[in-house]
Amino acid sequence: MRDEGWTGLREIQDAAIRSILGSGNDVIIMAGTASGKTEAAFLPLLTEAAEMTGGGLRLLYISPLKALINDQFRRLEPLCERLGIPITRWHGDAPQGPKTRLLKTPSGVALITPESIEGLLLRRPADAAKLFRGLHGIVVDELHAFLQGPRGLHLACLLRRVDRITSGRPRRVGLSATLGDADAACRWMNAVNPQSVDVLRAPQSGPGVRLQIRGYEEPPEGAGIDEIAENGASDALSQIADHIFLNLRGSNNLAFAASRRTVEALADRLRERSERDNVPEEFFPHHGSLSKELRETLETRLKAGDQPTTAVATTTLELGVDLGSVQSVAQVGAPRSLSGLKQRLGRSGRRGTPAVLRIYVREDHLDPDSDPLDKLRLETVRAVACVQLLQANWVEPSTEDSSLATVALHQTLSLIASQGGVRAPAAHKLLFGRDSYLSFAPTDYADLLRGAGPQGSDLLEQSPDGMLMLGKAGEELVQARDFYAVFKTDEEWRLVSSGRTLGTVPLTNVLGIGSLVGFAGRRWRVETVDDRAKVLDVIPHRSGKLPRFDRPANEQLHDRVTATMLEVLSDHEVPAYLDAGGKQFLLQGRNAFRELGLDRRALIPAARDTHVITWRGTAVNSVLSIVLMSAGLEVAVHDIGVTAVDVTPDQLAAVIHQASDCPPMEDLSDFVAGLRTAKLDDFVDESLLRRMWAARHERYRDDVSHVLEGLRSTTAML
DNA sequence: GACCTGCTGCGGTTTG
């Protein structure tokens, strides 16, 4: 290691070496960027591997990104070479020659993606068996990326299938910068005995975070280009761009925004500004629609560190290759989750100096008839709430994923294809046995298989002796190149009104008949939902123009974030980290909170609608919206509650007083539409999907009952 | 109205 200029082992590396060499336990190593956690895992694992006799692949390193595999390959290759251990990259773009050689004589280390493991198990089971037989350890990088979403369920299944090939269960080592929910991570690593997992945390490095929240107000609505030019005013994003230009230019930084559109708009304003001042360009956009070449050029430039560079990015830069030393992180728009915020902060790895975080908040211009939700200055309030939760070191726990049925079906198809056939009880035991991370009741599994059989979506057939086989549709599905990944790529829903196609929208959340969606500057009421054809039949809604509060749906808010927002509004202290604009927004929000009487009222009239303010997170609000829809109302969900359309508070109070507690989720699930959101859900029995939705949401039933009870007690006084 | 992630095997030809 001295060759790399290291003087000694860092604390986390010392701990990892002792933990890995000292016991056979699974290990999680939590440490920030550039902390040397890859080496911390590999040094002891390679030491053990070097001592093993006979051939065979010893270590499998799994990454969610191809780019990360290439990066780690460059770092590990010299180390492996010195130890005389071969190392092979294995992903779709990796060179074929070394892969072929590895299959011929398996040895050393392989760096691979989950999808490529799937490819091996599915298409070349004999090669896979030969490759994995002597496996000694499995390293999962960016572990937190696998703790939510279908890909984590998928990888958990793949590792069980690999374990079945090997003689002993290979030891697992997980690497992660931030793990909000360490318990969930331990369960994922080792479902049989999660408490046996050694969790190693690097000591909190550096002197903490220096942060600021800056507030910017949009010009009055309807202020056209002329007026803006006349008053010398500009929109909030331009002012934010100016501040970023003046303060971030000359160093390396990361600026995050929630949408590709905002990223492009901000990068464009920064480019304009650089041209105007006749200075070299150093602000560049980075998001999923940009070519790999453009993105890589930017990443390389950041890492090289010889030209000042600021990347303006979506979540693309949250994961992945080491970006080198970064002076500050800018966040345009208040954060929505602490896990995201921490992830972004963690990307600014700079030893010895405090991390710098600037949160830029935009609020609308207010006039007397502004919507009450706008008057509350919720962006600013959410930014303050997130900073408080950051200081309290809280992170969202992971939630149950809605793609379990899809993953179960996917893995069943893969098992059948790789083995030529499988019996249902054996498949169930392999995928959902007592020691599996995934659980699926045998009766539900039977329904899943039946729904995919000849009477259902026709993917599966059963031979007379009970063996499950692929049907024709199943063969086609498994043959497709698209099969390897279990996650769905963006799908557009067609919005149709009276037979006329209005356009397409990407839609990820479930909704119900009576949901209101905004499109092309108007509001539309959902009449029917065709899950399979992906068509939403809508009619123009009476309320016509889009109200200001109808913001695009976004990452879900957790209960604790909205509860903290309520605390921030009820409080009197003004945090010093707010700039003048931010302070003003916070005071305005608190004034509105008092004037609206939100400390004792929850139903707030807004034009012809009524806002129900619950101060609960997205999950509770969506269930509440379904309860109200099932009572015949038209409802939209917003960040701190729901909005019932075209009813007065009195009318709404009457409905709420008639409603008893929250109905059983089983009953409510009848009113949920658009349930088929995961990749293979089109092939899953609908009543099973409803039951699974109900089971997943059962935990919110008491919360919704509680909200309804609260509403009844506050409206009784009207 | 958000965002992100990955991908075969074979037969033919060309190249070192």
Coordinates of C-alpha atoms in Angstrom, one line a residue, chain A residues 205-210 325-328 345 348-356:
Chain A
S205 CA -15.2 13.2 9.8
G206 CA -14.5 17.0 9.9
P207 CA -16.0 19.9 11.7
G208 CA -19.6 19.5 10.5
V209 CA -21.7 21.4 8.0
R210 CA -21.9 25.2 7.3
S325 CA -12.7 17.3 -3.9
V326 CA -15.8 19.5 -3.9
Q327 CA -16.0 22.9 -2.2
S328 CA -19.8 23.2 -1.7
L345 CA -23.9 16.2 1.2
S348 CA -18.8 16.7 -1.1
G349 CA -15.8 14.8 0.2
R350 CA -13.3 17.3 1.5
R351 CA -11.2 16.3 4.4
G352 CA -10.5 18.7 7.2
T353 CA -12.9 21.5 6.1
P354 CA -16.5 21.7 6.9
A355 CA -19.0 20.8 4.2
V356 CA -20.8 23.8 2.8

